[in-house]
Coordinates of C-alpha atoms and ligand atoms in Angstrom, one line a residue:
M1 CA 1.4 -5.6 -31.4
D2 CA 2.7 -6.7 -27.7
Q3 CA -0.3 -7.3 -25.2
I4 CA -0.5 -6.7 -21.6
Q5 CA -2.8 -8.5 -19.5
I6 CA -3.9 -6.8 -17.4
T7 CA -6.3 -7.8 -14.4
E8 CA -7.6 -4.2 -12.4
V9 CA -8.2 -5.0 -8.7
A10 CA -9.4 -2.2 -6.9
A11 CA -12.9 -3.3 -6.4
R12 CA -10.8 -6.3 -4.3
D13 CA -7.2 -5.2 -3.4
G14 CA -8.2 -1.1 -3.4
L15 CA -11.6 -1.1 -1.5
Q16 CA -10.5 -4.0 1.5
N17 CA -8.7 -1.2 3.4
Q18 CA -10.6 1.2 3.0
P19 CA -12.1 2.6 6.0
S20 CA -15.9 3.7 5.2
L21 CA -18.1 0.8 4.1
I22 CA -18.9 0.6 -0.5
S23 CA -22.5 0.5 -0.7
T24 CA -22.6 -2.9 -3.2
Q25 CA -24.1 -0.6 -5.5
D26 CA -21.8 1.5 -5.8
K27 CA -18.2 -1.5 -5.7
L28 CA -21.2 -2.3 -9.2
G29 CA -20.3 1.8 -9.5
L30 CA -16.9 1.8 -9.7
I31 CA -17.0 -2.0 -12.0
G32 CA -18.9 -1.3 -15.0
R33 CA -16.9 2.8 -15.1
L34 CA -13.5 0.4 -15.3
V35 CA -15.8 -1.5 -18.1
A36 CA -16.4 1.3 -20.0
A37 CA -12.4 1.6 -20.2
G38 CA -11.5 -1.7 -22.1
V39 CA -10.9 -3.7 -18.2
E40 CA -12.1 -6.8 -19.4
S41 CA -10.5 -8.9 -15.8
I42 CA -11.6 -8.1 -12.4
E43 CA -10.9 -9.6 -8.8
A44 CA -14.3 -8.3 -8.2
T45 CA -14.1 -8.8 -3.9
S46 CA -13.6 -11.7 -2.0
F47 CA -15.1 -14.3 -0.2
V48 CA -13.6 -14.1 3.2
S49 CA -14.0 -14.3 7.4
P50 CA -16.7 -10.8 6.8
K51 CA -14.7 -9.9 10.3
A52 CA -11.8 -10.1 9.3
V53 CA -12.1 -7.7 6.4
P54 CA -15.5 -6.6 6.7
Q55 CA -15.7 -4.1 3.7
M56 CA -16.3 -7.5 1.1
A57 CA -19.6 -9.2 3.6
D58 CA -21.3 -7.9 0.4
A59 CA -19.3 -11.0 -2.1
G60 CA -22.1 -13.6 -2.2
E61 CA -24.6 -10.9 -3.4
L62 CA -22.4 -8.3 -5.2
L63 CA -20.4 -11.2 -7.8
P64 CA -24.0 -13.0 -9.4
L65 CA -24.8 -8.7 -10.2
V66 CA -21.5 -8.5 -11.9
A67 CA -22.2 -11.5 -14.2
Q68 CA -25.4 -10.5 -14.7
R69 CA -24.7 -7.4 -16.3
W70 CA -20.9 -8.0 -17.9
P71 CA -21.4 -11.7 -18.8
R72 CA -18.5 -11.4 -20.7
L73 CA -16.4 -10.1 -18.1
R74 CA -13.9 -12.3 -15.9
A75 CA -14.2 -11.4 -11.8
S76 CA -12.2 -13.6 -10.1
A77 CA -12.7 -13.9 -6.5
L78 CA -10.5 -13.9 -4.3
V79 CA -10.8 -17.1 -1.5
P80 CA -9.0 -18.8 1.8
N81 CA -10.2 -21.9 1.8
L82 CA -12.6 -24.4 1.0
R83 CA -15.7 -22.6 3.0
G84 CA -14.7 -19.3 0.5
L85 CA -14.4 -21.0 -2.7
E86 CA -17.6 -22.8 -1.3
R87 CA -19.2 -19.9 -0.8
A88 CA -18.0 -18.4 -4.5
H89 CA -19.4 -21.6 -6.1
A90 CA -22.8 -20.1 -4.9
A91 CA -22.6 -17.3 -6.5
G92 CA -22.2 -18.8 -9.5
A93 CA -17.9 -17.7 -10.1
K94 CA -16.0 -18.3 -12.5
E95 CA -13.0 -17.9 -11.8
I96 CA -11.0 -17.5 -8.2
A97 CA -7.3 -16.9 -6.5
V98 CA -5.9 -18.9 -2.9
V99 CA -4.0 -16.6 -1.2
L100 CA -0.5 -18.0 0.4
S101 CA 2.5 -16.1 1.6
A102 CA 6.4 -16.5 1.0
T103 CA 6.5 -16.7 5.2
E104 CA 4.5 -18.1 8.6
T105 CA 3.9 -15.2 9.8
M106 CA 2.2 -12.9 7.4
N107 CA 0.2 -16.5 6.7
R108 CA -0.9 -16.5 10.5
K109 CA -1.5 -12.7 9.9
N110 CA -3.5 -12.4 7.4
I111 CA -4.7 -16.3 7.3
N112 CA -4.6 -17.5 10.9
M113 CA -3.2 -21.1 9.8
G114 CA 1.2 -21.2 9.4
L115 CA 3.4 -21.6 5.8
A116 CA 2.9 -25.7 6.1
E117 CA -1.2 -25.7 6.7
A118 CA -2.0 -22.4 4.3
L119 CA 0.0 -24.7 2.1
D120 CA -2.2 -27.7 2.2
T121 CA -4.8 -26.0 2.1
S122 CA -4.6 -23.7 -1.2
E123 CA -3.1 -26.7 -2.6
Q124 CA -7.4 -28.8 -2.1
T125 CA -8.4 -25.5 -2.6
L126 CA -7.3 -25.6 -6.2
S127 CA -7.1 -28.7 -6.6
H128 CA -11.5 -28.4 -6.3
A129 CA -12.3 -26.0 -7.8
R130 CA -10.7 -27.4 -11.5
S131 CA -12.8 -30.3 -10.5
L132 CA -16.1 -28.0 -10.6
G133 CA -14.0 -26.2 -13.7
L134 CA -13.6 -22.6 -12.8
R135 CA -10.1 -21.3 -13.9
T136 CA -7.4 -20.2 -10.9
R137 CA -5.5 -17.9 -10.0
A138 CA -3.0 -18.6 -6.9
Y139 CA -1.2 -15.5 -5.8
V140 CA 2.0 -15.7 -3.6
A141 CA 2.0 -13.2 -1.5
V142 CA 5.2 -11.3 -0.1
A143 CA 7.5 -12.3 -2.4
F144 CA 10.0 -10.5 -2.2
E145 CA 10.0 -9.8 1.8
C146 CA 8.1 -9.7 4.5
P147 CA 6.8 -6.5 7.4
F148 CA 7.2 -9.7 10.1
E149 CA 10.6 -11.7 8.9
G150 CA 11.9 -9.4 6.4
P151 CA 13.1 -10.3 2.6
T152 CA 11.6 -13.1 1.4
P153 CA 15.1 -16.0 0.7
Q154 CA 14.5 -16.8 -3.2
S155 CA 14.5 -20.1 -3.1
V156 CA 11.3 -20.3 -0.5
L157 CA 9.7 -18.8 -3.5
V158 CA 11.0 -20.6 -6.0
R159 CA 9.2 -24.0 -3.9
L160 CA 5.9 -22.4 -3.5
A161 CA 5.6 -21.1 -7.0
G162 CA 6.5 -24.7 -8.0
R163 CA 4.0 -26.5 -6.2
M164 CA 0.8 -23.7 -7.0
H165 CA 1.9 -24.4 -10.7
A166 CA 2.2 -28.3 -10.3
A167 CA -0.8 -27.8 -7.6
G168 CA -2.7 -26.8 -11.6
A169 CA -3.0 -22.7 -11.4
H170 CA -3.7 -21.5 -14.8
E171 CA -1.6 -18.8 -13.2
V172 CA 0.7 -18.1 -10.6
V173 CA 0.8 -14.5 -8.8
L174 CA 3.6 -13.1 -7.5
A175 CA 2.8 -10.0 -5.2
D176 CA 4.9 -7.8 -3.5
T177 CA 2.7 -7.4 -0.9
I178 CA 4.1 -4.1 1.2
G179 CA 6.4 -2.4 -2.5
A180 CA 10.1 -3.3 -1.3
A181 CA 11.2 -5.5 -4.7
A182 CA 13.5 -3.2 -7.2
P183 CA 13.5 -3.5 -10.6
A184 CA 17.4 -5.6 -10.2
Q185 CA 14.8 -8.4 -7.9
V186 CA 12.6 -8.8 -10.0
R187 CA 14.4 -9.7 -12.9
E188 CA 16.4 -11.8 -10.4
R189 CA 13.8 -13.6 -9.0
L190 CA 12.0 -14.8 -12.5
Q191 CA 15.3 -16.5 -14.2
A192 CA 15.0 -18.7 -11.0
L193 CA 11.3 -19.4 -11.4
R194 CA 11.7 -19.5 -15.0
D195 CA 12.8 -23.8 -13.9
V196 CA 9.4 -23.9 -12.0
L197 CA 7.1 -23.1 -14.4
P198 CA 6.5 -21.4 -18.0
L199 CA 6.2 -16.7 -17.5
H200 CA 2.9 -17.1 -18.9
A201 CA 2.1 -18.8 -16.8
L202 CA 3.1 -15.7 -14.1
A203 CA 1.0 -12.4 -13.0
L204 CA 3.1 -9.6 -11.2
H205 CA 0.6 -8.4 -8.8
L206 CA 2.7 -5.1 -7.6
H207 CA 2.6 -2.3 -4.9
D208 CA 3.7 1.3 -5.4
T209 CA 4.8 2.2 -1.7
R210 CA 8.7 3.0 -2.6
G211 CA 8.0 5.0 -5.7
L212 CA 9.2 1.1 -8.3
G213 CA 6.0 -0.3 -8.8
A214 CA 6.0 0.9 -13.1
A215 CA 10.1 -0.3 -12.9
N216 CA 9.2 -2.9 -11.5
A217 CA 6.9 -3.6 -14.0
W218 CA 8.9 -2.8 -16.5
A219 CA 11.1 -5.8 -15.2
G220 CA 9.0 -8.0 -15.5
I221 CA 8.0 -6.9 -19.4
E222 CA 11.1 -7.3 -20.6
A223 CA 11.7 -10.5 -18.8
G224 CA 8.6 -12.0 -20.6
V225 CA 5.4 -11.6 -18.0
R226 CA 2.7 -10.1 -20.0
R227 CA -0.1 -10.9 -16.9
F228 CA 0.0 -8.4 -14.1
D229 CA -2.3 -6.9 -12.3
T230 CA -3.2 -2.8 -10.9
S231 CA -5.6 -0.9 -9.4
V232 CA -6.8 2.6 -10.8
G233 CA -5.9 6.0 -8.8
G234 CA -3.9 3.6 -7.0
I235 CA -5.7 2.0 -4.4
G236 CA -5.3 -0.5 -2.6
G237 CA -3.1 -2.6 0.7
C238 CA -3.4 -5.3 2.3
P239 CA -4.7 -4.5 6.3
F240 CA -2.5 -7.5 7.4
A241 CA 1.0 -6.1 6.1
P242 CA 1.8 -2.7 7.8
G243 CA 3.0 -0.6 5.9
A244 CA 1.4 -1.9 2.5
A245 CA 0.5 1.0 0.6
G246 CA -1.1 0.9 -2.8
N247 CA -0.9 -1.3 -5.7
L248 CA -0.4 0.4 -9.0
A249 CA -2.3 1.7 -10.8
T250 CA -3.3 1.6 -14.1
E251 CA -4.0 4.4 -15.8
D252 CA 0.9 4.3 -15.2
L253 CA 1.1 0.6 -16.5
V254 CA -1.6 1.8 -19.8
L255 CA 0.3 4.9 -20.2
M256 CA 3.5 3.5 -19.6
A257 CA 2.8 0.1 -22.4
E258 CA 0.4 2.6 -24.9
R259 CA 4.1 4.6 -24.8
S260 CA 6.4 1.7 -25.8
G261 CA 4.1 0.7 -28.7
M262 CA 2.7 -2.0 -26.4
A263 CA -1.5 -3.0 -26.5
T264 CA -3.6 -3.4 -22.8
G265 CA -6.6 -3.0 -24.9
I266 CA -8.1 -0.2 -22.3
H267 CA -8.0 3.2 -22.7
L268 CA -7.0 6.6 -20.3
D269 CA -9.7 8.7 -20.7
G270 CA -12.5 5.7 -19.4
L271 CA -10.0 5.1 -16.5
L272 CA -9.4 8.7 -15.1
D273 CA -13.5 9.3 -14.9
A274 CA -13.0 5.5 -12.5
I275 CA -10.6 7.2 -10.5
G276 CA -13.0 11.1 -10.1
F277 CA -15.5 8.0 -9.4
A278 CA -13.5 6.7 -6.5
E279 CA -12.5 9.9 -5.2
G280 CA -16.2 9.8 -5.0
L281 CA -16.7 7.3 -3.1
L282 CA -13.7 7.1 -0.8
G283 CA -13.2 11.1 -0.8
R284 CA -9.8 11.8 -1.1
P285 CA -7.8 13.1 -4.3
L286 CA -6.2 9.7 -6.3
G287 CA -4.1 9.2 -8.8
G288 CA -1.0 6.9 -9.5
R289 CA 2.3 8.8 -10.2
S290 CA 0.8 9.5 -13.7
S291 CA -3.1 11.0 -13.0
A292 CA -1.4 14.8 -12.6
W293 CA 0.0 15.3 -15.7
L294 CA -3.1 13.3 -17.7
R295 CA -5.4 15.2 -15.8
C296 CA -3.8 18.2 -17.5
S297 CA -3.3 16.4 -20.8
R298 CA -7.2 15.6 -21.2
P299 CA -8.7 17.6 -23.3
A300 CA -11.8 19.7 -22.2
P301 CA -14.9 18.8 -22.6
A302 CA -17.5 20.2 -25.7
V303 CA -18.4 22.7 -24.6
Q304 CA -22.5 23.0 -24.9
A305 CA -24.3 26.0 -28.0
V306 CA -26.9 27.4 -26.1
A307 CA -29.0 27.9 -28.5
Ligands
COA401 N1 -16.1 -17.0 4.5 C1 -17.0 -16.7 5.3 N2 -16.8 -16.6 6.4 C2 -15.5 -17.6 7.1 C3 -15.1 -18.1 6.2 C4 -14.4 -17.7 5.0 N3 -13.5 -18.5 3.7 N4 -14.2 -19.0 6.6 C5 -14.8 -19.1 8.3 N5 -14.9 -19.4 8.3 C6 -15.8 -18.4 8.7 C7 -16.7 -19.9 10.5 O1 -17.3 -19.9 9.9 C8 -16.6 -19.7 11.6 O2 -17.3 -18.1 11.7 P1 -18.3 -18.3 13.1 O3 -16.7 -17.4 14.1 O4 -19.6 -17.8 13.3 O5 -18.6 -19.5 13.9 C9 -15.1 -18.3 11.6 O6 -15.1 -17.4 10.3 C10 -13.9 -18.7 11.9 O7 -13.7 -19.7 11.5 P2 -12.4 -20.6 11.4 O8 -12.2 -21.2 10.7 O9 -11.7 -20.1 12.7 O10 -11.1 -19.4 10.5 P3 -10.3 -17.8 11.0 O11 -11.0 -17.3 12.9 O12 -8.8 -19.2 11.8 O13 -10.5 -17.6 10.6 C11 -9.6 -17.2 7.9 C12 -9.4 -17.9 8.9 C13 -9.1 -17.1 6.6 C14 -11.1 -17.0 7.4 C15 -9.9 -15.4 8.4 O14 -8.6 -15.3 8.1 C16 -9.5 -14.8 6.2 O15 -11.2 -14.7 6.1 N6 -8.8 -13.7 6.4 C17 -9.1 -12.7 5.0 C18 -7.8 -12.3 5.2 C19 -7.3 -11.4 3.9 O16 -9.3 -11.0 3.1 N7 -6.6 -10.7 3.4 C20 -6.7 -10.0 2.9 C21 -6.7 -10.1 0.6 S1 -4.7 -11.5 1.4
ZN402 ZN1 -2.3 -6.4 -3.5

């Protein structure tokens, strides 16, 4: 059966923008439910400035606890610079993700560097991470449209993705940071990207701002992409990208894959438990496009017989 590989990003992309601080124990509670649902790869946290993203200040405590509890889980951490890589390595990270944006302004807003410096930093960080024996992912953010500069030229995207692949990234992650893509563009950009990297080295990180997340994922699947980033309950969004709404929900992609005869290794019932837990943490209803239907069609728990 055709396999879809999902990296669950709720613990990083999902939580980074939440207004109230979530405790390390509660983050472990969420990750534990994802693992119970069958998730094998997560982005657990980010080693960024705690002033920039206070929610991720516990990265150094969280990551070793995740590795200790779930030794077989692939747990990645986002690092914006060499300082982040050092911290991630000290915490025992086996996989990291660098974050390059395709425009000058988005890099400035996100990591306080221009495009040239961000590119240089990402390449150095990838090279250093590889010399440490780490698996590496490289985001190319605002791959379709930038909230500050408008549509991202395809030629720029292709150049940057090619540079990240050449710098040794095991996976180049095309991120539709503000959820502006449409399926025809996904198809067109993937076609152009084939010139600079093989599609098995490419992942799609989609946001569902305009309700096209699943349609965009399907365009990716049809083009040959098999790796996706998703977030349970559709929580997520970049604090530095105005208008960024939640990620494509894990349950929506898992449902679409299941109904289309593809395997993800993740079960929907377990995801509903994770959504319920995340709702308790964030104090509001959550869920992707399919979650209302999923909840209705979930078998009621067996009633305990009273002796
Ligand atoms: N982790 C923790 N602290 C870091 C750090 C890292 N990876 N990189 C830099 N710092 C600290 C420095 O030590 C310094 O600390 P001090 O003020 O106590 O002396 C401070 O941050 C400023 O350092 P500087 O190199 O001048 O960074 P900056 O202010 O230009 O910020 C980033 C650059 C990348 C650290 C910051 O913009 C950032 O963390 N961005 C993350 C954005 C993000 O997570 N976006 C969402 C995901 S895409
Ligand atoms: Zn994202």
